[in-house]
Short mmCIF file of C-alpha atoms in Angstrom, two decimals:
data_model
loop_
_atom_site.label_atom_id
_atom_site.label_comp_id
_atom_site.label_asym_id
_atom_site.label_seq_id
_atom_site.Cartn_x
_atom_site.Cartn_y
_atom_site.Cartn_z
CA ASP V 1 97.57 27.08 107.96
CA GLN V 2 96.59 30.47 109.32
CA GLN V 3 97.79 33.22 107.05
CA VAL V 4 96.21 35.89 109.25
CA LYS V 5 96.58 35.52 112.99
CA GLN V 6 94.96 37.33 115.84
CA ASN V 7 96.62 35.80 118.85
CA SER V 8 94.52 37.52 121.49
CA PRO V 9 91.02 36.06 121.59
CA SER V 10 89.87 38.78 123.97
CA LEU V 11 90.80 42.19 125.32
CA SER V 12 89.27 44.19 128.15
CA VAL V 13 89.77 47.95 128.38
CA GLN V 14 88.43 50.73 130.56
CA GLU V 15 86.25 53.37 128.92
CA GLY V 16 88.30 56.36 127.79
CA ARG V 17 91.53 54.38 127.51
CA ILE V 18 93.22 53.14 124.36
CA SER V 19 92.39 49.75 122.84
CA ILE V 20 95.10 48.10 120.78
CA LEU V 21 94.20 45.07 118.71
CA ASN V 22 96.98 43.19 116.98
CA CYS V 23 97.20 41.11 113.85
CA ASP V 24 100.05 39.20 112.20
CA TYR V 25 100.22 37.75 108.73
CA THR V 26 102.50 35.34 106.97
CA ASN V 27 101.88 35.89 103.26
CA SER V 28 104.21 38.57 101.91
CA MET V 29 101.96 38.89 98.85
CA PHE V 30 99.26 40.52 100.94
CA ASP V 31 99.08 44.17 100.07
CA TYR V 32 95.76 45.34 101.45
CA PHE V 33 94.51 44.99 104.98
CA LEU V 34 91.17 45.64 106.58
CA TRP V 35 89.49 45.61 109.96
CA TYR V 36 85.91 44.54 110.40
CA LYS V 37 83.75 44.90 113.48
CA LYS V 38 81.05 42.42 114.41
CA TYR V 39 78.29 42.66 116.97
CA PRO V 40 76.45 39.50 118.13
CA ALA V 41 73.81 38.23 115.71
CA GLU V 42 74.96 40.68 113.05
CA GLY V 43 77.25 40.44 110.07
CA PRO V 44 80.71 41.99 110.08
CA THR V 45 80.88 45.66 109.11
CA PHE V 46 83.84 47.33 107.48
CA LEU V 47 85.75 49.63 109.80
CA ILE V 48 89.02 50.78 108.28
CA SER V 49 91.63 49.64 105.79
CA ILE V 50 95.21 50.27 104.80
CA SER V 51 97.20 49.70 101.67
CA SER V 52 100.70 48.29 101.90
CA ILE V 53 102.12 51.50 100.48
CA LYS V 54 101.16 53.25 103.70
CA ASP V 55 102.11 52.66 107.30
CA LYS V 56 99.23 54.49 108.93
CA ASN V 57 95.62 55.30 108.21
CA GLU V 58 93.38 57.24 110.52
CA ASP V 59 89.62 57.65 110.66
CA GLY V 60 88.30 59.46 113.69
CA ARG V 61 88.99 57.43 116.80
CA PHE V 62 90.34 54.52 114.74
CA THR V 63 93.90 54.25 113.47
CA VAL V 64 95.48 51.30 111.74
CA PHE V 65 99.25 50.90 111.71
CA LEU V 66 101.11 48.61 109.32
CA ASN V 67 104.64 47.29 109.81
CA LYS V 68 105.44 45.40 106.64
CA SER V 69 108.85 44.24 107.71
CA ALA V 70 107.33 42.62 110.78
CA LYS V 71 104.21 41.52 108.90
CA HIS V 72 102.19 43.08 111.65
CA LEU V 73 99.31 45.49 111.85
CA SER V 74 97.39 46.95 114.72
CA LEU V 75 94.16 48.80 115.27
CA HIS V 76 94.12 51.58 117.84
CA ILE V 77 90.88 52.89 119.24
CA VAL V 78 91.13 56.02 121.33
CA PRO V 79 89.26 56.89 123.39
CA SER V 80 87.49 53.56 123.76
CA GLN V 81 83.75 53.63 124.31
CA PRO V 82 81.36 50.94 125.60
CA GLY V 83 79.74 50.83 122.14
CA ASP V 84 83.07 49.65 120.75
CA SER V 85 82.56 46.32 122.52
CA ALA V 86 82.45 43.80 119.68
CA VAL V 87 84.55 41.21 117.89
CA TYR V 88 87.18 42.73 115.62
CA PHE V 89 88.39 40.79 112.60
CA CYS V 90 91.59 41.49 110.78
CA ALA V 91 91.53 40.61 107.06
CA ALA V 92 94.02 40.67 104.22
CA SER V 93 94.12 40.34 100.48
CA ASP V 94 96.61 40.25 97.65
CA GLY V 95 95.10 43.10 95.71
CA ASP V 96 93.21 41.24 93.04
CA GLY V 97 91.61 39.10 95.67
CA GLY V 98 90.63 42.16 97.61
CA SER V 99 88.93 43.77 94.67
CA GLN V 100 86.97 40.59 94.28
CA GLY V 101 86.19 40.38 97.97
CA ASN V 102 88.31 37.29 98.48
CA LEU V 103 89.62 38.14 101.91
CA ILE V 104 91.60 36.04 104.36
CA PHE V 105 90.27 36.64 107.86
CA GLY V 106 91.75 36.14 111.30
CA LYS V 107 89.78 34.47 114.08
CA GLY V 108 88.84 37.76 115.68
CA THR V 109 89.49 39.49 119.00
CA LYS V 110 86.61 40.18 121.34
CA LEU V 111 86.92 43.66 122.78
CA SER V 112 85.09 44.58 125.96
CA VAL V 113 85.07 48.23 126.98
CA LYS V 114 83.99 48.65 130.57
CA PRO V 115 82.27 51.85 131.77
CA ASP L 1 65.52 48.68 105.03
CA THR L 2 68.18 45.99 105.23
CA ALA L 3 70.87 46.30 102.56
CA VAL L 4 71.85 42.61 102.53
CA SER L 5 69.26 40.22 103.91
CA GLN L 6 69.44 36.47 104.41
CA THR L 7 66.74 33.91 105.11
CA PRO L 8 66.39 31.93 107.19
CA LYS L 9 68.48 33.26 110.06
CA TYR L 10 68.35 29.93 111.85
CA LEU L 11 68.03 26.49 110.32
CA VAL L 12 68.08 23.15 112.12
CA THR L 13 67.95 20.03 110.00
CA GLN L 14 68.90 16.37 109.84
CA MET L 15 71.89 14.85 108.11
CA GLY L 16 71.22 13.92 104.53
CA ASN L 17 68.65 16.63 103.92
CA ASP L 18 68.85 19.28 101.22
CA LYS L 19 68.45 22.91 102.22
CA SER L 20 68.75 26.41 100.78
CA ILE L 21 69.71 29.77 102.19
CA LYS L 22 68.58 32.87 100.34
CA CYS L 23 70.34 36.20 100.01
CA GLU L 24 69.02 39.44 98.60
CA GLN L 25 70.73 42.82 98.28
CA ASN L 26 69.24 46.20 97.46
CA LEU L 27 72.56 48.03 97.09
CA GLY L 28 72.85 47.52 93.36
CA HIS L 29 76.27 45.96 93.84
CA ASP L 30 77.85 43.91 91.11
CA THR L 31 79.33 41.04 93.06
CA MET L 32 77.87 38.81 95.75
CA TYR L 33 79.64 36.28 97.96
CA TRP L 34 79.05 33.47 100.38
CA TYR L 35 81.34 33.16 103.37
CA LYS L 36 81.32 30.39 105.98
CA GLN L 37 82.23 30.89 109.63
CA ASP L 38 83.02 27.52 111.12
CA SER L 39 83.18 26.37 114.72
CA LYS L 40 86.72 27.70 115.01
CA LYS L 41 85.39 31.16 114.10
CA PHE L 42 87.29 31.42 110.83
CA LEU L 43 85.48 33.32 108.08
CA LYS L 44 86.30 31.72 104.74
CA ILE L 45 85.09 32.55 101.28
CA MET L 46 83.05 29.93 99.46
CA PHE L 47 81.79 31.56 96.28
CA SER L 48 81.39 34.83 94.51
CA TYR L 49 79.15 35.81 91.60
CA ASN L 50 79.62 38.73 89.26
CA ASN L 51 77.00 39.33 86.58
CA LYS L 52 75.78 35.76 87.00
CA GLU L 53 79.23 34.33 86.49
CA LEU L 54 81.04 32.34 89.13
CA ILE L 55 84.43 33.98 89.48
CA ILE L 56 85.75 32.39 92.64
CA ASN L 57 85.16 28.86 93.74
CA GLU L 58 87.36 27.77 96.62
CA THR L 59 87.77 24.12 97.53
CA VAL L 60 84.14 23.68 98.48
CA PRO L 61 82.40 20.31 98.09
CA ASN L 62 80.13 20.12 95.08
CA ARG L 63 77.25 19.47 97.45
CA PHE L 64 77.24 23.25 97.75
CA SER L 65 75.94 25.15 94.76
CA PRO L 66 75.30 28.88 94.45
CA LYS L 67 72.45 30.01 92.25
CA SER L 68 71.85 33.57 91.16
CA PRO L 69 68.44 34.14 89.54
CA ASP L 70 69.25 37.83 89.08
CA LYS L 71 71.78 40.44 90.08
CA ALA L 72 70.11 41.08 93.43
CA HIS L 73 70.02 37.48 94.62
CA LEU L 74 72.54 34.77 95.37
CA ASN L 75 71.12 31.64 96.96
CA LEU L 76 73.11 28.81 98.47
CA HIS L 77 71.89 25.26 97.97
CA ILE L 78 73.33 22.45 100.03
CA ASN L 79 72.65 18.81 99.21
CA SER L 80 73.11 15.78 101.46
CA LEU L 81 73.92 17.82 104.54
CA GLU L 82 76.67 16.58 106.83
CA LEU L 83 77.46 17.33 110.48
CA GLY L 84 80.49 19.36 109.42
CA ASP L 85 78.29 21.73 107.45
CA SER L 86 77.08 23.22 110.73
CA ALA L 87 78.26 26.82 110.65
CA VAL L 88 77.14 30.39 110.17
CA TYR L 89 76.87 31.33 106.52
CA PHE L 90 77.24 34.97 105.55
CA CYS L 91 76.21 36.57 102.31
CA ALA L 92 78.17 39.67 101.28
CA THR L 93 78.38 42.15 98.42
CA ASN L 94 80.71 44.77 97.05
CA ARG L 95 80.59 47.15 94.14
CA ALA L 96 82.89 47.40 91.19
CA GLY L 97 85.34 50.23 91.70
CA GLY L 98 84.63 50.38 95.41
CA PRO L 99 87.33 50.25 98.06
CA SER L 100 89.20 47.02 97.72
CA GLY L 101 87.85 44.41 100.09
CA GLU L 102 85.07 46.57 101.53
CA LEU L 103 82.30 44.04 101.82
CA PHE L 104 78.75 44.52 103.01
CA PHE L 105 77.63 41.48 104.97
CA GLY L 106 74.22 40.10 105.78
CA GLU L 107 73.32 39.10 109.33
CA GLY L 108 74.24 35.49 108.80
CA SER L 109 72.31 32.21 108.71
CA ARG L 110 73.15 29.72 111.44
CA LEU L 111 72.84 26.18 110.11
CA THR L 112 72.80 23.29 112.57
CA VAL L 113 72.93 19.76 111.21
CA LEU L 114 71.87 17.02 113.65
#
């Protein structure tokens, strides 16, 4: 029973263009969402997050959008750079779980940014 | 200087053996976790420790036992290893009052059970 779904296992984008990674969730109790980035042979690293009281959060080239009614969030990277090539994990929590680090992760989307 | 370090990074062993994976953090964080990434690539929480108290214990077999000798360490002991235990195990930390869900992960320990 996947509560957090990333339906695209991979995405290929040209350098300089926009990368859009999508994530859907099923649990309406989730109220905090995060994106993690993972390079091979490394642990995931926190990238950006959004609370359910917002619909957008921006940090430099990275923007996360949340559509609560659709139970959907997306990560936009613009402009994409070759160094962005990694696996991106979407994660969610129900507030208390998040503060305790009990996150529900998706399976990840592998982003390849081609020069 | 690695913030969250795990040893060993790779471990190959036979079914039935007992093994341990160690985790150390130098961030001074209050809570440490073990996550498991299985063959289907899902990252799932196994345990967390806060001030030497187990505060989350998901439906993990009791063959797995976390042990925290001090605030900077959380080791994972696995008894009677089974084929299905093959996975990458990640240690993680976060600090009290920090952004909700912002975890700092180690590099992972890949366990292969033959």
